[in-house]
């Protein structure tokens, strides 16, 4: 089948399903895939769309935690069967960062933290880039999810209420957000998975306002200050826009830091002729460069998420025609109520 035959076949299936189907795509998908989606967005936008949708079937061109979040929202606060389902065209598309935090390990760390500082009003906050089990852990302990688009608002709300926050899994999003909120370095402690008790003595836990799990996005965490030096040497007047999953030593050198949505908005506001270096996944950077020929857009250094790249138009067509069992994403019923509470609290905070 040629590319154009594949696109035409997808369009025909799409039309036949009408409003009973919603095809969502993340900004990091290849342009050949985003062109076939009903809506393209970042995790926060897509969560909102999944929550608002009444479609019977949601097909998620992204990675597993995103499809799980859509399933959690589509199934409602109680879970169970409501005739709605979520499908992931590339069933092996996972997220190495989400895999760095298991619910059991987080429960053990939570027990240790709350035991070390029992008088504190602890709350967990989990990045939406986490498994359904981790969201259920968070919801069961009264916490909320966040995305890179609203981490400042969510963390700011909990800290502003005098809560002490255990954040997982992304240490860099946590550190960047803490810096935006003006927290001093000593207020943030890092829980190191490989060390007994996270490598934190009780005094350090009591002194911290924020404890971060030591996970990261291996794609964004690979940026170094040397990348910025090299890119600025090649493009001296370019402004750097960077994603908050990058380390603080790199984000501190940027003109602007923000979620994929914030980066896209900053590009749209740029004056014609502006030179921009963009520090995020390369599918998005290449699309922005193609969509904005009036700007000089370059990657800080090209970085590609292989999991995001697993979805292809052919895989999407296969789902729409055959609905293979292995592409159905079904969060276990028992996890839905606490996981739904975790995501719902995030959406309520904006
Ligand atoms: S870009 Fe990073 S956080 Fe996003 S899916 Fe890939 S590995 Fe996970």
mmCIF file with all atom_site columns, N, CA and C and ligand atoms in Angstrom, residues 28 63 65 94-97 129 217-220 245 305 308, ligand 1:
data_model
loop_
_atom_site.group_PDB
_atom_site.id
_atom_site.type_symbol
_atom_site.label_atom_id
_atom_site.label_alt_id
_atom_site.label_comp_id
_atom_site.label_asym_id
_atom_site.label_entity_id
_atom_site.label_seq_id
_atom_site.pdbx_PDB_ins_code
_atom_site.Cartn_x
_atom_site.Cartn_y
_atom_site.Cartn_z
_atom_site.occupancy
_atom_site.B_iso_or_equiv
_atom_site.pdbx_formal_charge
_atom_site.auth_seq_id
_atom_site.auth_comp_id
_atom_site.auth_asym_id
_atom_site.auth_atom_id
_atom_site.pdbx_PDB_model_num
ATOM   1  N  N   . UNK A 1 28  ? 4.973  15.140 19.928 1.00 0.00 ? 28  UNK A N   1
ATOM   2  C  CA  . UNK A 1 28  ? 6.236  14.470 19.573 1.00 0.00 ? 28  UNK A CA  1
ATOM   3  C  C   . UNK A 1 28  ? 6.060  13.392 18.504 1.00 0.00 ? 28  UNK A C   1
ATOM   4  N  N   . UNK A 1 63  ? 2.285  7.490  23.730 1.00 0.00 ? 63  UNK A N   1
ATOM   5  C  CA  . UNK A 1 63  ? 2.875  6.366  24.473 1.00 0.00 ? 63  UNK A CA  1
ATOM   6  C  C   . UNK A 1 63  ? 1.887  5.881  25.540 1.00 0.00 ? 63  UNK A C   1
ATOM   7  N  N   . UNK A 1 65  ? 1.511  5.653  28.845 1.00 0.00 ? 65  UNK A N   1
ATOM   8  C  CA  . UNK A 1 65  ? 0.931  6.364  29.998 1.00 0.00 ? 65  UNK A CA  1
ATOM   9  C  C   . UNK A 1 65  ? -0.141 7.357  29.550 1.00 0.00 ? 65  UNK A C   1
ATOM   10 N  N   . UNK A 1 94  ? 6.315  2.721  25.161 1.00 0.00 ? 94  UNK A N   1
ATOM   11 C  CA  . UNK A 1 94  ? 6.286  3.011  26.599 1.00 0.00 ? 94  UNK A CA  1
ATOM   12 C  C   . UNK A 1 94  ? 6.990  4.332  26.867 1.00 0.00 ? 94  UNK A C   1
ATOM   13 N  N   . UNK A 1 95  ? 7.405  4.516  28.119 1.00 0.00 ? 95  UNK A N   1
ATOM   14 C  CA  . UNK A 1 95  ? 8.151  5.730  28.466 1.00 0.00 ? 95  UNK A CA  1
ATOM   15 C  C   . UNK A 1 95  ? 9.201  5.329  29.506 1.00 0.00 ? 95  UNK A C   1
ATOM   16 N  N   . UNK A 1 96  ? 10.479 5.409  29.153 1.00 0.00 ? 96  UNK A N   1
ATOM   17 C  CA  . UNK A 1 96  ? 11.524 5.021  30.116 1.00 0.00 ? 96  UNK A CA  1
ATOM   18 C  C   . UNK A 1 96  ? 11.433 5.796  31.428 1.00 0.00 ? 96  UNK A C   1
ATOM   19 N  N   . UNK A 1 97  ? 10.999 7.066  31.375 1.00 0.00 ? 97  UNK A N   1
ATOM   20 C  CA  . UNK A 1 97  ? 10.880 7.807  32.641 1.00 0.00 ? 97  UNK A CA  1
ATOM   21 C  C   . UNK A 1 97  ? 9.786  7.197  33.519 1.00 0.00 ? 97  UNK A C   1
ATOM   22 N  N   . UNK A 1 129 ? 3.517  11.731 33.349 1.00 0.00 ? 129 UNK A N   1
ATOM   23 C  CA  . UNK A 1 129 ? 4.364  10.705 32.711 1.00 0.00 ? 129 UNK A CA  1
ATOM   24 C  C   . UNK A 1 129 ? 4.688  9.619  33.732 1.00 0.00 ? 129 UNK A C   1
ATOM   25 N  N   . UNK A 1 217 ? 13.697 11.966 32.190 1.00 0.00 ? 217 UNK A N   1
ATOM   26 C  CA  . UNK A 1 217 ? 13.492 11.596 30.784 1.00 0.00 ? 217 UNK A CA  1
ATOM   27 C  C   . UNK A 1 217 ? 14.881 11.446 30.173 1.00 0.00 ? 217 UNK A C   1
ATOM   28 N  N   . UNK A 1 218 ? 15.259 10.220 29.769 1.00 0.00 ? 218 UNK A N   1
ATOM   29 C  CA  . UNK A 1 218 ? 16.622 10.045 29.255 1.00 0.00 ? 218 UNK A CA  1
ATOM   30 C  C   . UNK A 1 218 ? 16.872 10.868 27.997 1.00 0.00 ? 218 UNK A C   1
ATOM   31 N  N   . UNK A 1 219 ? 15.801 11.285 27.342 1.00 0.00 ? 219 UNK A N   1
ATOM   32 C  CA  . UNK A 1 219 ? 15.964 12.059 26.104 1.00 0.00 ? 219 UNK A CA  1
ATOM   33 C  C   . UNK A 1 219 ? 16.366 13.500 26.453 1.00 0.00 ? 219 UNK A C   1
ATOM   34 N  N   . UNK A 1 220 ? 15.551 14.163 27.273 1.00 0.00 ? 220 UNK A N   1
ATOM   35 C  CA  . UNK A 1 220 ? 15.835 15.570 27.623 1.00 0.00 ? 220 UNK A CA  1
ATOM   36 C  C   . UNK A 1 220 ? 16.985 15.697 28.629 1.00 0.00 ? 220 UNK A C   1
ATOM   37 N  N   . UNK A 1 245 ? 12.062 19.264 31.308 1.00 0.00 ? 245 UNK A N   1
ATOM   38 C  CA  . UNK A 1 245 ? 12.638 17.949 31.642 1.00 0.00 ? 245 UNK A CA  1
ATOM   39 C  C   . UNK A 1 245 ? 14.158 17.969 31.476 1.00 0.00 ? 245 UNK A C   1
ATOM   40 N  N   . UNK A 1 305 ? 12.794 10.703 20.694 1.00 0.00 ? 305 UNK A N   1
ATOM   41 C  CA  . UNK A 1 305 ? 12.209 9.683  21.583 1.00 0.00 ? 305 UNK A CA  1
ATOM   42 C  C   . UNK A 1 305 ? 11.761 8.526  20.700 1.00 0.00 ? 305 UNK A C   1
ATOM   43 N  N   . UNK A 1 308 ? 8.065  7.494  21.085 1.00 0.00 ? 308 UNK A N   1
ATOM   44 C  CA  . UNK A 1 308 ? 7.124  8.366  20.382 1.00 0.00 ? 308 UNK A CA  1
ATOM   45 C  C   . UNK A 1 308 ? 7.134  8.071  18.883 1.00 0.00 ? 308 UNK A C   1
HETATM 46 S  S1  . LIG B 2 .   ? 10.217 12.101 25.520 1.00 0.00 ? 1   LIG B S1  1
HETATM 47 FE FE1 . LIG B 2 .   ? 10.934 11.326 27.515 1.00 0.00 ? 1   LIG B FE1 1
HETATM 48 S  S2  . LIG B 2 .   ? 9.201  11.557 28.901 1.00 0.00 ? 1   LIG B S2  1
HETATM 49 FE FE2 . LIG B 2 .   ? 8.397  11.735 26.783 1.00 0.00 ? 1   LIG B FE2 1
HETATM 50 S  S3  . LIG B 2 .   ? 7.747  9.618  26.273 1.00 0.00 ? 1   LIG B S3  1
HETATM 51 FE FE3 . LIG B 2 .   ? 9.882  9.867  25.543 1.00 0.00 ? 1   LIG B FE3 1
HETATM 52 S  S4  . LIG B 2 .   ? 11.129 9.098  27.272 1.00 0.00 ? 1   LIG B S4  1
HETATM 53 FE FE4 . LIG B 2 .   ? 9.059  9.469  28.085 1.00 0.00 ? 1   LIG B FE4 1
#
